[in-house]
Amino acid sequence: MVYPLVIRTSLARHILIYVLLYGGLGLSWNLLGGYVGRVSFGHAAFFGIGAYTTMGLLVKFGLSPWIGLPLGGIVSGLLALAIGHPTLRLKGHYFAMATIALAELLRILFNNWSWVGGATGLEGPIHISWLTLTFRSQLPYYYLALALALITAGVDYFYVRGKAGYYWRAIQGDEDAARSLGVPVERYKLTALLLSAVLTGFWGGFFALLVGFINPNSVFDILISIQIVLVAVLGGVGRSAGPWIGALVLIPLSELTRVALGGRGRGIDLIIYSLVILVISVFQPGGILSIWRRRDVTRGA
Amino acid sequence: MVEVVVSGVLNGLVYALISMGLALIWGITDVINFAHGDFLMLGMYTAFWLYTLFDLDPLFASPLAAIILGFVGYATYNLVIRRILKGPPIAQVLATFGLSILIRYLAFFFFSPNYRSIQHSLVSGSVKFAGFQFGLPQIVTAVASLLVAAALIYAIHRSRWGLGLLAVAEDRQAASLVGVNPDRVNTQVWIVGSAAVGLAGALMTTFFYVFPGVGLIFVLLAFVAVSLGGFGSVLGAFIAGILIGVVQSLAGFYLDASLQNAVVYGLFLLLLWVRPQGLFGRW
């Protein structure tokens, strides 16, 4: 890929990797939140499980993340399966609250689970190799993120343009009507949740490898969940390009303001960040992509 | 054990006071106000500065804090909320989330992150009752919570104004057809809801420390209380708040203090699974 040759500064590469990370997370979230319409504010739960599975297997059993990372996704998927049926019965605000409670519950439990390090967390072994996917430079992480992003985009493309996409949108439109028309509502809701959870788990595992150190307060944090929602909504909910655009705007904004202004410790960077969020959500609630949509509509008329 | 439960009830009444305002806003205007915890923080700072600068006791500062937060709620509604009501619900949530961060970091910037506290107030001290000792500030706050709950619930279910609120919550268009102005109701609800949490914050300075991030400690529990009680039910939020306080207290006593919120969240999830509309939910 051209980018790593063009973007040479460490900060730019860091931002690029995080754009891929949050774009991928947003896209995964979008499957459940944008298409089916079940807005989750607890995706950090799946993210954290993925992170802990990958890092835990590496640190405790020496299992290579080549296996650990996919397993992270699978364990997240298992969690989704376990809680999916009763949780998906909930609607709207109740569903959102349940997801928040789930993520917080996991955060507190992991904080008290000494085997995985409790509040101190887990630190990856400093064994630089392709086997442990630990590197000193950012470049391999960029390629890993790119690969994961392609997988995420591929899943999104394959499912959304297929039967699932139609069913999901039908469920969001009117769940009861869809059910009465013969749409297998329960199965497809669960599918969306599963896919979303598994992909998010993959990214969680990636994050653990990228940062090399995880703890419950960093990976199960509600702020991660909210940032994921932000990225998807700012870009445009329910549109495949949305989360990438949202990440492209939000991540450089938060990182650059933090680097430029955050050092003085007065939180000015966050004041700016929050103002941007406010302005966009108040004046363009459809997200950035809706600016183009509107233009198309007027042109058509 | 009795002491644990009573202490839990007292804490719960504080949660209830914080949550009732949120229940009102959430139930009637259908907006998740992520900034609610930060409104609480503003109420606390109001009382703190009135005490530090003018020697005004928090007990008397609390009505002032309620009024000030009422203005904050009014401003929030008119500047932000009204514009986002037409948009998708997720955008609404993000707007209040952005507002929350904005308020918090403005406070961080202007008030500094230092922890503040009020040393002596009229209600400092403790009370002995039936062999147990309880903090007087907590009792005063609990009493205030009961009074506010009674006032709100009475107003909502018995007064003409209250019926208007319920009408708008149920069906905006139908309500406007019978002469209730939904926009005016929304404004009023935001004023009252914010005033309630401002009052809570002011009273809480008598026994809790003040710092810009204090809202975060309570806002999630308030959300749980509102959804546990069933969205749209002030009584539900009140009872749920007390329940959360008791569960938290018992869990902290029998299990471990660091696990107490985990138990709250866990039981909350279980209850939602069994009863998807919360305790008193309308749907």
PDB file of C-alpha atoms in Angstrom, chain A residues 29 33-34 39 41 82-83 86-87 89-102 104-105 107-109 112 222-223 226-227 229-230 233-234 237 265-268 270-275 277-278 281-283 285-286, chain B residues 26 30-32 34 79-80 83-84 87-88 90-91 93-99 101-102 105-106 108-110 112-113 220 223-224 227 230-231 256 258-259 261-263 265-266 268-269 272-278 281-283:
ATOM      1  CA  TRP A  29     -21.522  -1.713  15.117  1.00  0.00           C
ATOM      2  CA  GLY A  33     -27.204  -0.363  15.121  1.00  0.00           C
ATOM      3  CA  GLY A  34     -27.589   1.133  11.686  1.00  0.00           C
ATOM      4  CA  VAL A  39     -28.567   0.973  19.104  1.00  0.00           C
ATOM      5  CA  PHE A  41     -23.948   1.667  23.784  1.00  0.00           C
ATOM      6  CA  ALA A  82     -25.547 -16.175  25.391  1.00  0.00           C
ATOM      7  CA  ILE A  83     -27.229 -12.858  25.960  1.00  0.00           C
ATOM      8  CA  PRO A  86     -33.412 -12.154  25.858  1.00  0.00           C
ATOM      9  CA  THR A  87     -31.591  -8.907  25.121  1.00  0.00           C
ATOM     10  CA  ARG A  89     -36.387  -8.717  22.848  1.00  0.00           C
ATOM     11  CA  LEU A  90     -35.740  -5.297  24.311  1.00  0.00           C
ATOM     12  CA  LYS A  91     -36.432  -2.279  22.232  1.00  0.00           C
ATOM     13  CA  GLY A  92     -35.053   1.192  21.848  1.00  0.00           C
ATOM     14  CA  HIS A  93     -33.912   2.773  25.079  1.00  0.00           C
ATOM     15  CA  TYR A  94     -34.211  -0.437  27.060  1.00  0.00           C
ATOM     16  CA  PHE A  95     -31.892  -2.227  24.671  1.00  0.00           C
ATOM     17  CA  ALA A  96     -29.407   0.647  24.866  1.00  0.00           C
ATOM     18  CA  MET A  97     -29.476   0.540  28.662  1.00  0.00           C
ATOM     19  CA  ALA A  98     -29.022  -3.216  28.714  1.00  0.00           C
ATOM     20  CA  THR A  99     -25.903  -2.947  26.578  1.00  0.00           C
ATOM     21  CA  ILE A 100     -24.505  -0.255  28.852  1.00  0.00           C
ATOM     22  CA  ALA A 101     -25.174  -2.452  31.868  1.00  0.00           C
ATOM     23  CA  LEU A 102     -23.480  -5.419  30.177  1.00  0.00           C
ATOM     24  CA  GLU A 104     -20.136  -2.000  32.866  1.00  0.00           C
ATOM     25  CA  LEU A 105     -20.778  -5.364  34.462  1.00  0.00           C
ATOM     26  CA  ARG A 107     -15.633  -3.958  33.406  1.00  0.00           C
ATOM     27  CA  ILE A 108     -16.264  -4.358  37.121  1.00  0.00           C
ATOM     28  CA  LEU A 109     -15.944  -8.144  37.007  1.00  0.00           C
ATOM     29  CA  ASN A 112     -11.895  -7.896  40.328  1.00  0.00           C
ATOM     30  CA  ILE A 222     -18.173   3.297  28.038  1.00  0.00           C
ATOM     31  CA  LEU A 223     -16.273   6.044  26.246  1.00  0.00           C
ATOM     32  CA  ILE A 226     -19.756   5.949  22.701  1.00  0.00           C
ATOM     33  CA  GLN A 227     -16.879   6.750  20.367  1.00  0.00           C
ATOM     34  CA  VAL A 229     -21.474   5.098  18.005  1.00  0.00           C
ATOM     35  CA  LEU A 230     -20.172   8.588  17.327  1.00  0.00           C
ATOM     36  CA  VAL A 233     -23.495   8.346  13.347  1.00  0.00           C
ATOM     37  CA  LEU A 234     -21.264  11.230  12.358  1.00  0.00           C
ATOM     38  CA  VAL A 237     -25.839   5.553  10.083  1.00  0.00           C
ATOM     39  CA  GLY A 265      -4.004  19.795  31.211  1.00  0.00           C
ATOM     40  CA  ARG A 266      -6.951  22.085  31.002  1.00  0.00           C
ATOM     41  CA  GLY A 267      -8.951  19.935  28.645  1.00  0.00           C
ATOM     42  CA  ILE A 268      -9.203  22.499  25.875  1.00  0.00           C
ATOM     43  CA  LEU A 270     -11.959  18.076  24.651  1.00  0.00           C
ATOM     44  CA  ILE A 271     -13.883  21.326  24.706  1.00  0.00           C
ATOM     45  CA  ILE A 272     -13.228  21.665  21.003  1.00  0.00           C
ATOM     46  CA  TYR A 273     -14.006  18.010  20.392  1.00  0.00           C
ATOM     47  CA  SER A 274     -17.332  18.243  22.165  1.00  0.00           C
ATOM     48  CA  LEU A 275     -18.247  21.447  20.327  1.00  0.00           C
ATOM     49  CA  ILE A 277     -19.845  16.792  18.095  1.00  0.00           C
ATOM     50  CA  LEU A 278     -22.557  19.199  19.169  1.00  0.00           C
ATOM     51  CA  SER A 281     -25.330  16.417  15.622  1.00  0.00           C
ATOM     52  CA  VAL A 282     -27.448  19.546  15.892  1.00  0.00           C
ATOM     53  CA  PHE A 283     -27.029  20.877  12.377  1.00  0.00           C
ATOM     54  CA  PRO A 285     -28.119  14.869  12.381  1.00  0.00           C
ATOM     55  CA  GLY A 286     -28.106  12.591   9.381  1.00  0.00           C
TER      56      GLY A 286
ATOM     57  CA  TRP B  26     -36.591  11.052  29.290  1.00  0.00           C
ATOM     58  CA  ASP B  30     -37.915  11.003  24.847  1.00  0.00           C
ATOM     59  CA  VAL B  31     -34.358  12.279  24.935  1.00  0.00           C
ATOM     60  CA  ILE B  32     -31.528  10.494  26.720  1.00  0.00           C
ATOM     61  CA  PHE B  34     -26.263  12.247  28.911  1.00  0.00           C
ATOM     62  CA  LEU B  79     -30.474  25.931  22.041  1.00  0.00           C
ATOM     63  CA  VAL B  80     -29.861  22.246  21.511  1.00  0.00           C
ATOM     64  CA  ARG B  83     -33.326  21.429  17.041  1.00  0.00           C
ATOM     65  CA  ILE B  84     -32.500  17.770  17.356  1.00  0.00           C
ATOM     66  CA  GLY B  87     -33.678  14.209  13.772  1.00  0.00           C
ATOM     67  CA  PRO B  88     -32.864  10.561  14.341  1.00  0.00           C
ATOM     68  CA  ILE B  90     -29.115   8.564  17.816  1.00  0.00           C
ATOM     69  CA  ALA B  91     -28.201  12.110  16.861  1.00  0.00           C
ATOM     70  CA  VAL B  93     -28.050  11.081  22.141  1.00  0.00           C
ATOM     71  CA  LEU B  94     -24.840  12.307  20.597  1.00  0.00           C
ATOM     72  CA  ALA B  95     -25.843  15.917  21.069  1.00  0.00           C
ATOM     73  CA  THR B  96     -26.432  15.411  24.791  1.00  0.00           C
ATOM     74  CA  PHE B  97     -23.245  13.418  25.006  1.00  0.00           C
ATOM     75  CA  GLY B  98     -21.314  16.246  23.368  1.00  0.00           C
ATOM     76  CA  LEU B  99     -23.016  18.652  25.737  1.00  0.00           C
ATOM     77  CA  ILE B 101     -18.342  16.582  27.714  1.00  0.00           C
ATOM     78  CA  LEU B 102     -18.535  20.283  26.972  1.00  0.00           C
ATOM     79  CA  TYR B 105     -14.501  20.210  30.544  1.00  0.00           C
ATOM     80  CA  LEU B 106     -15.607  23.813  30.821  1.00  0.00           C
ATOM     81  CA  PHE B 108     -12.580  21.472  34.465  1.00  0.00           C
ATOM     82  CA  PHE B 109     -11.162  24.558  32.836  1.00  0.00           C
ATOM     83  CA  PHE B 110     -12.812  27.198  34.994  1.00  0.00           C
ATOM     84  CA  SER B 112      -9.913  23.333  38.151  1.00  0.00           C
ATOM     85  CA  PRO B 113      -9.980  19.585  38.747  1.00  0.00           C
ATOM     86  CA  LEU B 220     -25.061   5.631  34.906  1.00  0.00           C
ATOM     87  CA  PHE B 223     -29.933   5.745  33.827  1.00  0.00           C
ATOM     88  CA  VAL B 224     -30.359   2.321  35.346  1.00  0.00           C
ATOM     89  CA  SER B 227     -35.016   2.256  32.887  1.00  0.00           C
ATOM     90  CA  GLY B 230     -39.801   1.954  33.368  1.00  0.00           C
ATOM     91  CA  PHE B 231     -39.304   4.876  31.048  1.00  0.00           C
ATOM     92  CA  ASP B 256     -17.276  -6.773  48.256  1.00  0.00           C
ATOM     93  CA  SER B 258     -15.863  -3.053  44.549  1.00  0.00           C
ATOM     94  CA  LEU B 259     -18.442  -5.496  43.233  1.00  0.00           C
ATOM     95  CA  ASN B 261     -22.271  -1.942  41.137  1.00  0.00           C
ATOM     96  CA  ALA B 262     -21.682  -5.185  39.255  1.00  0.00           C
ATOM     97  CA  VAL B 263     -24.521  -6.703  41.255  1.00  0.00           C
ATOM     98  CA  TYR B 265     -26.027  -4.035  36.734  1.00  0.00           C
ATOM     99  CA  GLY B 266     -26.410  -7.786  36.811  1.00  0.00           C
ATOM    100  CA  PHE B 268     -30.854  -4.925  36.257  1.00  0.00           C
ATOM    101  CA  LEU B 269     -30.088  -7.069  33.219  1.00  0.00           C
ATOM    102  CA  LEU B 272     -35.048  -6.498  31.939  1.00  0.00           C
ATOM    103  CA  TRP B 273     -34.797  -9.994  30.472  1.00  0.00           C
ATOM    104  CA  VAL B 274     -37.775 -11.072  32.482  1.00  0.00           C
ATOM    105  CA  ARG B 275     -39.745  -7.865  32.205  1.00  0.00           C
ATOM    106  CA  PRO B 276     -38.664  -5.912  29.114  1.00  0.00           C
ATOM    107  CA  GLN B 277     -40.626  -2.831  30.010  1.00  0.00           C
ATOM    108  CA  GLY B 278     -39.124  -2.252  33.431  1.00  0.00           C
ATOM    109  CA  GLY B 281     -42.984   0.944  32.093  1.00  0.00           C
ATOM    110  CA  ARG B 282     -45.678   2.087  29.763  1.00  0.00           C
ATOM    111  CA  TRP B 283     -44.590  -0.243  27.004  1.00  0.00           C
TER     112      TRP B 283
END
